[in-house]
Coordinates of C-alpha atoms in Angstrom, one line a residue:
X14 CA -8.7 12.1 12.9
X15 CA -11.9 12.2 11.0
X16 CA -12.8 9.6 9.0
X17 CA -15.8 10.7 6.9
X18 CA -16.2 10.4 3.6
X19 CA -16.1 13.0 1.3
X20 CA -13.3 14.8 3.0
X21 CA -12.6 18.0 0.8
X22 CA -13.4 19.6 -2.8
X23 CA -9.8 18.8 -5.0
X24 CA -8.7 21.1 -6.2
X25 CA -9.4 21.5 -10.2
X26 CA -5.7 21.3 -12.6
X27 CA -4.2 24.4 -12.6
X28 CA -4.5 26.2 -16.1
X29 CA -0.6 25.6 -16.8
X30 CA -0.6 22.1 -15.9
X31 CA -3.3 21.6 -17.7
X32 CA -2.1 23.1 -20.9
X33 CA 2.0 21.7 -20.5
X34 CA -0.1 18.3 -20.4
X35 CA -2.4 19.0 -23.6
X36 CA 1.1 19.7 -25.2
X37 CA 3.1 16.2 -23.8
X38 CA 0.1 14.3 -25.0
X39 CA -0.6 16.2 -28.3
X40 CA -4.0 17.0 -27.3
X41 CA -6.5 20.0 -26.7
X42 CA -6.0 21.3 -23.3
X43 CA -10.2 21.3 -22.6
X44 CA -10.6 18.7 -20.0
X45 CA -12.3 15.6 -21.4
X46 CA -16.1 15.3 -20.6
X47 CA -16.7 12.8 -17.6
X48 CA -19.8 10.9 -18.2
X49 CA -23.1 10.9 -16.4
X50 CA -25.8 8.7 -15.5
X51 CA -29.5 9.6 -15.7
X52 CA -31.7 9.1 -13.0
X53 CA -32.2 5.3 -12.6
X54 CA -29.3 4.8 -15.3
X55 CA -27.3 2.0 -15.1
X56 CA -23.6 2.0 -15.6
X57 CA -22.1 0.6 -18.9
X58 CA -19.2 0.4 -21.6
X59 CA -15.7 0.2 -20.9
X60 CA -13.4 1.3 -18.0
X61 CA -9.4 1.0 -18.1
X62 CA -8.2 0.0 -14.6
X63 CA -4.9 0.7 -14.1
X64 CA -3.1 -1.7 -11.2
X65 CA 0.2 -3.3 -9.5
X66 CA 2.1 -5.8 -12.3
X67 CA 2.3 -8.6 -10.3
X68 CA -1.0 -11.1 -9.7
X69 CA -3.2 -10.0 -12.6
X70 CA -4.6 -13.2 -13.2
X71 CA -5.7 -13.6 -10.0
X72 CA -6.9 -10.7 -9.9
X73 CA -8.6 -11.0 -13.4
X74 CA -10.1 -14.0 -11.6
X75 CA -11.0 -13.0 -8.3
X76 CA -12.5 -9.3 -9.8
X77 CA -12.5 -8.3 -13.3
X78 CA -14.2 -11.5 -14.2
X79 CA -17.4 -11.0 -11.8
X80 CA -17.5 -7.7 -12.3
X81 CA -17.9 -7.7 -15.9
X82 CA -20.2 -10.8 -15.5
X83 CA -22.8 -9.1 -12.9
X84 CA -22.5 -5.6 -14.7
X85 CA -22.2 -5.8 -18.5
X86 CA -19.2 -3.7 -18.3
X87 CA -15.7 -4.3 -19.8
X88 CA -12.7 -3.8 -18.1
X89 CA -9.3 -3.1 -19.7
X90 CA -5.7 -3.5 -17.6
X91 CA -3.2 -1.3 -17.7
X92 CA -0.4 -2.1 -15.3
X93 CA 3.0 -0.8 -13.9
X94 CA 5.3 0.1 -10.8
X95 CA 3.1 2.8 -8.8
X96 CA 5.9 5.2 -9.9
X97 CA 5.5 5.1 -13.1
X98 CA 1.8 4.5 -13.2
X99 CA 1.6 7.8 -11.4
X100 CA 3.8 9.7 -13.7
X101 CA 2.4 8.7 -16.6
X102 CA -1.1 10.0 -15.5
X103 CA 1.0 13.4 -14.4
X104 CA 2.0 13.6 -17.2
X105 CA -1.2 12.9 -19.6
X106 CA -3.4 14.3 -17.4
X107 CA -6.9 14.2 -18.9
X108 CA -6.0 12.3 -21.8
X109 CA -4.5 9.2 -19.9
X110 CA -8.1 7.3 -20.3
X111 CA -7.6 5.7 -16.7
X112 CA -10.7 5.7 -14.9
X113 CA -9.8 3.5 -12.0
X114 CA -6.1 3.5 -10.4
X115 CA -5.5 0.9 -7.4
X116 CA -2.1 2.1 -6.0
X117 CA -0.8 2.3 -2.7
X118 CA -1.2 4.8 -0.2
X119 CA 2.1 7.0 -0.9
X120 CA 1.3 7.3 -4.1
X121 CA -2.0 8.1 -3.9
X122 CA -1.5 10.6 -1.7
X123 CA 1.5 11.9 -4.0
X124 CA -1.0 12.0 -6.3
X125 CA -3.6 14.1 -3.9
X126 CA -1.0 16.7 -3.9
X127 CA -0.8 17.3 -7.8
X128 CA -4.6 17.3 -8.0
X129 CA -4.8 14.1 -10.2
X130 CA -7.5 12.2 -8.2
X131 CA -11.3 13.3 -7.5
X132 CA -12.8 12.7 -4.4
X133 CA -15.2 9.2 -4.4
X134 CA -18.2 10.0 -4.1
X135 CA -20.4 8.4 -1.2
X136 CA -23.7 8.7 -2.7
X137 CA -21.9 6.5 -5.6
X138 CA -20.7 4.1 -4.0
X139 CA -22.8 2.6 -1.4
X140 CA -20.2 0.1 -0.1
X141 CA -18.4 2.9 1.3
X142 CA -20.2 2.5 4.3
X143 CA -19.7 -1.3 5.0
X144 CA -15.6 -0.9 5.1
X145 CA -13.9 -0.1 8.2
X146 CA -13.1 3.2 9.1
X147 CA -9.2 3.0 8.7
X148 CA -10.5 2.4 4.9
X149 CA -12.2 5.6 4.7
X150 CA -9.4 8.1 6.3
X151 CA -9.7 11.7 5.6
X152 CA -6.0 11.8 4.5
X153 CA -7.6 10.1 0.8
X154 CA -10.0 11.1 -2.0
X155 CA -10.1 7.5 -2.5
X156 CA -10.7 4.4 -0.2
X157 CA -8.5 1.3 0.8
X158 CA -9.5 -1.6 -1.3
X159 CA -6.7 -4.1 1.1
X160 CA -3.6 -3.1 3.5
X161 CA -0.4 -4.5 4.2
X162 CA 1.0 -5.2 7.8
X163 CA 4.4 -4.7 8.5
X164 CA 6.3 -7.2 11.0
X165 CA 9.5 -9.6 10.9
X166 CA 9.9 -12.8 8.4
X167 CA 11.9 -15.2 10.8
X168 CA 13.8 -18.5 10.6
X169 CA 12.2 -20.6 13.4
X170 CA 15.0 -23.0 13.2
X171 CA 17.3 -20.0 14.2
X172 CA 14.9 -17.5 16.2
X173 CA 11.8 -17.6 18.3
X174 CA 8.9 -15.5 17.7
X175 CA 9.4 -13.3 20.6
X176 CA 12.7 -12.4 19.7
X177 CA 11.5 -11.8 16.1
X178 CA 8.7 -9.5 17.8
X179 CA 11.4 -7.4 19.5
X180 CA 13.3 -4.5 17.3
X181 CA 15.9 -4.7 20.2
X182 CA 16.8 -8.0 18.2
X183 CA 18.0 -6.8 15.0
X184 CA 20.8 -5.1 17.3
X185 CA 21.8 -8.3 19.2
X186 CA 25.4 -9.3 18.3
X187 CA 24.5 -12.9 17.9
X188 CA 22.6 -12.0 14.7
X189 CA 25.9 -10.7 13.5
X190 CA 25.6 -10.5 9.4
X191 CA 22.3 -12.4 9.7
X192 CA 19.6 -10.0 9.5
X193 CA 17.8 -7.9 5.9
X194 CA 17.0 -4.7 6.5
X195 CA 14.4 -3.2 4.0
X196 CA 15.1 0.3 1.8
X197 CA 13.2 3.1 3.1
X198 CA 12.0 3.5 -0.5
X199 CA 9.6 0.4 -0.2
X200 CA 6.7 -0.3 1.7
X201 CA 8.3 -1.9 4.6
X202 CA 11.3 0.5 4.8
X203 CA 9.0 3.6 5.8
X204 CA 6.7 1.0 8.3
X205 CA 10.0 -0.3 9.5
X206 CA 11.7 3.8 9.8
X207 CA 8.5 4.8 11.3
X208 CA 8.0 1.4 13.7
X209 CA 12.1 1.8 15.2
X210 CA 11.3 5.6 15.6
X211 CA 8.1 4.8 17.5
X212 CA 10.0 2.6 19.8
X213 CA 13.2 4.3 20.6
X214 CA 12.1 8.1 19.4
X215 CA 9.2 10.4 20.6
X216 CA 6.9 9.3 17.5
X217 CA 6.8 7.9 14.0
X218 CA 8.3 10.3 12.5
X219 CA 11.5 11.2 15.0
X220 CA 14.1 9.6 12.2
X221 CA 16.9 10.8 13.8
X222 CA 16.6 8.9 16.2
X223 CA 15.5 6.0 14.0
X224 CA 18.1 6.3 11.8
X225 CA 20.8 6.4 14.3
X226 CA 19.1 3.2 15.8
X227 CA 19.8 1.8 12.8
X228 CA 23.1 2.5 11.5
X229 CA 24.1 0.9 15.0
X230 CA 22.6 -1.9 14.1
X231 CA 24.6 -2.4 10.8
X232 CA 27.1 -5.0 11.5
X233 CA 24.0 -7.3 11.5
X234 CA 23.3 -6.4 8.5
X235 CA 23.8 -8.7 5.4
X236 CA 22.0 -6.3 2.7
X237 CA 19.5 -3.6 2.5
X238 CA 16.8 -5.3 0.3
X239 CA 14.6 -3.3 -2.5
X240 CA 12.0 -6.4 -3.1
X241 CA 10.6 -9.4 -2.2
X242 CA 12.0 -11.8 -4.3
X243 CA 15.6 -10.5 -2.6
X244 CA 14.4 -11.3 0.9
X245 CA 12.7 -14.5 0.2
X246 CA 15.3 -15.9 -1.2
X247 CA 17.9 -15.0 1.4
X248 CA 15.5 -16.5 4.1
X249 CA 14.8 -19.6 2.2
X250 CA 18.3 -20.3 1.7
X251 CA 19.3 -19.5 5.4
X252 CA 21.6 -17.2 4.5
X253 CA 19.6 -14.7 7.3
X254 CA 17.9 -15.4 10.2
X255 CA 15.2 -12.7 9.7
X256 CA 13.9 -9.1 8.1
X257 CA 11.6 -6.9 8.7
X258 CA 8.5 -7.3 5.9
X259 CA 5.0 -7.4 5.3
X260 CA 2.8 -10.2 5.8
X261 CA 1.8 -10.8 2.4
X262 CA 5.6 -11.8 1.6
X263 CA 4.9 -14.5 4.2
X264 CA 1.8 -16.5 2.3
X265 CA 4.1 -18.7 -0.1
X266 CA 6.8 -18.9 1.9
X267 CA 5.4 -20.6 5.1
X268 CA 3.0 -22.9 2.6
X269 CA 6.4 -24.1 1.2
X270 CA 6.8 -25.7 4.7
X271 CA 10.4 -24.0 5.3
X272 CA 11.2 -23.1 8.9
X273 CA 9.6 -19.6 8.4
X274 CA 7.0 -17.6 9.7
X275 CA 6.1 -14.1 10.3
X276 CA 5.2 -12.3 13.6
X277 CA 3.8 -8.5 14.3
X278 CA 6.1 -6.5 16.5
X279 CA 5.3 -6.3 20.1
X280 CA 4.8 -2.4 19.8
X281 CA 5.8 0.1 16.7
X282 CA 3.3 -1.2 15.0
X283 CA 2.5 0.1 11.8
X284 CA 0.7 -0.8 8.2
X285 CA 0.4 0.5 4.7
X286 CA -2.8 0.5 2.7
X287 CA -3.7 0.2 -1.4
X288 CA -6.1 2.5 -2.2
X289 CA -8.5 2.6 -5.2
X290 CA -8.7 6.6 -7.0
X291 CA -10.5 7.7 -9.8
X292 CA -8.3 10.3 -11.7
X293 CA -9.2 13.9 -12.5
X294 CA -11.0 13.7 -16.0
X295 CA -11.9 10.2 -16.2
X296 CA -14.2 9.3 -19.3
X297 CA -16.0 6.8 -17.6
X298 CA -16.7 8.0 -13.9
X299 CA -20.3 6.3 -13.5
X300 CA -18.7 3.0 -14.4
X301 CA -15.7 3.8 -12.2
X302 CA -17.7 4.3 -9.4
X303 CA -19.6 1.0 -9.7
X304 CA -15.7 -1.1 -10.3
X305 CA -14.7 0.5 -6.6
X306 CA -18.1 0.0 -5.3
X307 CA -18.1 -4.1 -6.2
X308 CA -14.2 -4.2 -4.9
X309 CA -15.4 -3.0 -1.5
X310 CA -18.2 -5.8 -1.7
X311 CA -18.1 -8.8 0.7
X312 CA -18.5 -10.7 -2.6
X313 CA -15.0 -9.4 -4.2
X314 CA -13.4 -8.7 -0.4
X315 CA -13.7 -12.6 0.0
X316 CA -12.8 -13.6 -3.3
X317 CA -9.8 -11.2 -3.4
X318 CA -9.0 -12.5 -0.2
X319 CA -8.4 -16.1 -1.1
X320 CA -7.6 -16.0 -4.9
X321 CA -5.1 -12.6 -5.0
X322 CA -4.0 -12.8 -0.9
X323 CA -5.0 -8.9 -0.2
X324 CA -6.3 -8.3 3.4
X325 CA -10.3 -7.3 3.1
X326 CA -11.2 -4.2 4.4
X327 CA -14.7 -5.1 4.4
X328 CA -15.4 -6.8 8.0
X329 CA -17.9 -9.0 6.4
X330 CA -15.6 -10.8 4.3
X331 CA -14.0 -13.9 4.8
X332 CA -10.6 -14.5 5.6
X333 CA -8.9 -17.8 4.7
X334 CA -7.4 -19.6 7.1
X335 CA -4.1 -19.3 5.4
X336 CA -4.4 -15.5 5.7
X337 CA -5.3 -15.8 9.5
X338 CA -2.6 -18.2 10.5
X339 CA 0.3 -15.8 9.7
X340 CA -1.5 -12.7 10.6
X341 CA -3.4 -13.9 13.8
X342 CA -6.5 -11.0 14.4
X343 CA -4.7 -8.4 12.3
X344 CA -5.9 -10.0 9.4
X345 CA -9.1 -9.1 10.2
X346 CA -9.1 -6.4 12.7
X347 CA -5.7 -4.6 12.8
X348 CA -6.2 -1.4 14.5
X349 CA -8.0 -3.6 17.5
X350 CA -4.8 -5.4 17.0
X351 CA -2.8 -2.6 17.4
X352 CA -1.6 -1.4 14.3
X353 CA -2.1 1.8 12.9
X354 CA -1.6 4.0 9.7
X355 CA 1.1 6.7 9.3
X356 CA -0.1 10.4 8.8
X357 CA 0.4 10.4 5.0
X358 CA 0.6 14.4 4.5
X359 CA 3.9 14.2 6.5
X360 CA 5.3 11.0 4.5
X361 CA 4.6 12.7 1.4
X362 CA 6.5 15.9 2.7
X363 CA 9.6 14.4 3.9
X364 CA 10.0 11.1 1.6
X365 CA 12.0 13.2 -0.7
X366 CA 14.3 14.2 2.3
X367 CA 14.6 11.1 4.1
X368 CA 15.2 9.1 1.4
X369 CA 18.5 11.1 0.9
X370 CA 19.4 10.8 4.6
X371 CA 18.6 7.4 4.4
X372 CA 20.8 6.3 1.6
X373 CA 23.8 8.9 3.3
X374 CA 23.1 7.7 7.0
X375 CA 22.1 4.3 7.1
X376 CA 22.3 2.2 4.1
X377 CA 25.9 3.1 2.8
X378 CA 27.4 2.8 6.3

């Protein structure tokens, strides 16, 4: 897989997309200028950054503060689900006045295949060449800003970390009604699909064989979870004894100082990134560039790291020690840890499919 940056010319918005938008927004269907910068220009005004709904005051503290301190530019917050952050900008097009969206990697490349994002440019932002190549994959117009590792949330009073490393667990009898399983419609429910099919298929994507795994596994099963809060709570209360998740739902709940921790699998290893995109048509693309240029900075990487939680990307950050406890070297180097991203152009191709096979196969069992 290449891992260059730029990877391709996006396509432009085809004429009739462009002009059913112009009529949803009430606007001229002429694409809205994108600004400029003259040689030795330096970026300025306003951008509008749209990201995830949860932590934005840490992230107004660990980013947007800095940022508009060292640049003299203003940043606005527009937040939302990545579902319907993405179909609002489908459905605005180049009147949705985003000029920065973080969202994560599905989405983006969701997004890729409507011809809503540009390609980042390299030349633009410099700090392109300081992140890690996994950051810079050819499947994205726009870089990872953090990632998410998926592994297994376990009670240590009721499991020991090499049985929570082990998918063969989630089967064993004696975990009979004790386990959480995650929806294939969140994060961890594709890592987790893909992770089982790796195992006990011929590769990530073999979900026939992944599913089947898993229906047999369902008399473990207490309840197929759709967020966080939903699996927290069921470990913190012992009503399971584990669930597959990602490490970031681990932070809070092993500083509580309940019997809990979180392990990577011994193989079937697999993690999800957030990426940072500039939509087609964005007013302020100079100033856009600059935002995702300082969020790739070992300055914001750091800061982001402690303050917010997100995994850096930029090998020259630090990592808290917090961070590194529950993630071990994956919190710093996953793919020499093993992990690795899913091919994105087959998610997005199937998610519709599997999600429906899923939900008939698996979950409702």
């Amino acid at each position: 897989m290449s891992h260059a940056f730029p990877r391709r010319r996006t396509a432009v918005l085809g004429l009739a997309f462009v002009a059913t938008a112009a009529l949803l927004a009430g606007c001229s269907a002429t694409p809205a200028p994108t600004a400029t910068l003259e040689p030795g220009e330096a970026a300025s005004g306003t951008i509008v950054v749209s990201t995830f709904p949860f932590g934005v005051e840490e992230f107004q503290q660990a980013i947007v503060d800095p940022f508009e301190e060292a640049t003299g530019i203003t940043v606005e917050l527009d937040t939302g689900s990545n579902a319907d952050r993405l179909s609002k900008l489908e459905l605005n097009g180049d009147a949705s006045g985003i000029d920065v969206m973080l969202i994560s990697d599905y989405y983006a490349a969701l997004g890729q295949s409507k011809d809503l994002f540009a390609e980042v440019d390299e030349a633009e932002v410099p700090n392109l060449a300081a992140i890690s190549d996994f950051a810079k994959e050819a499947q994205y117009d726009g870089p990872a800003y953090s990632y998410q590792l998926n592994g297994t949330l376990y009670r240590t009073d009721q499991m020991t970390a090499a049985q929570a490393a082990d998918w063969e667990t989630f089967g064993d009898p004696e975990y009979a009604g004790k386990i959480a399983m995650p929806d294939i419609s969140v994060t961890a429910g594709q890592l987790t699909v893909s992770g089982i099919a790796d195992v006990f298929g011929s590769d990530p994507y073999d979900v026939d064989e992944a599913f089947s795994t898993m229906a047999s596994w369902n008399d473990n099963v207490l309840q197929y979870y759709t967020s966080s809060t939903e699996v927290s709570s069921l470990l913190s209360q012992g009503e399971i004894a584990a669930a597959p998740a990602l490490s970031g739902f681990a932070t809070s709940l092993v500083a509580s100082g309940a019997p809990i921790a979180w392990t990577a699998p011994a193989e079937g290893k697999f993690m999800a990134t957030n990426r940072a995109m500039i939509p087609v048509g964005a007013p302020n693309t100079p100033a856009a560039n600059a935002f995702i240029d300082y969020l790739l900075s070992v300055e914001a990487q750091t800061s982001s790291a402690a303050i917010v939680g997100d995994l850096p990307v930029n090998p020259g950050a630090t990592v808290p020690a917090e961070l590194t406890e529950i993630a071990g070297e994956a919190a710093t180097d996953p793919i020499g840890d093993g992990y690795s991203t899913l091919d994105i152009d087959t998610i997005v191709k199937n998610r519709t499919a599997w999600v429906d096979r899923f939900a008939r196969e698996v979950s409702s069992l």
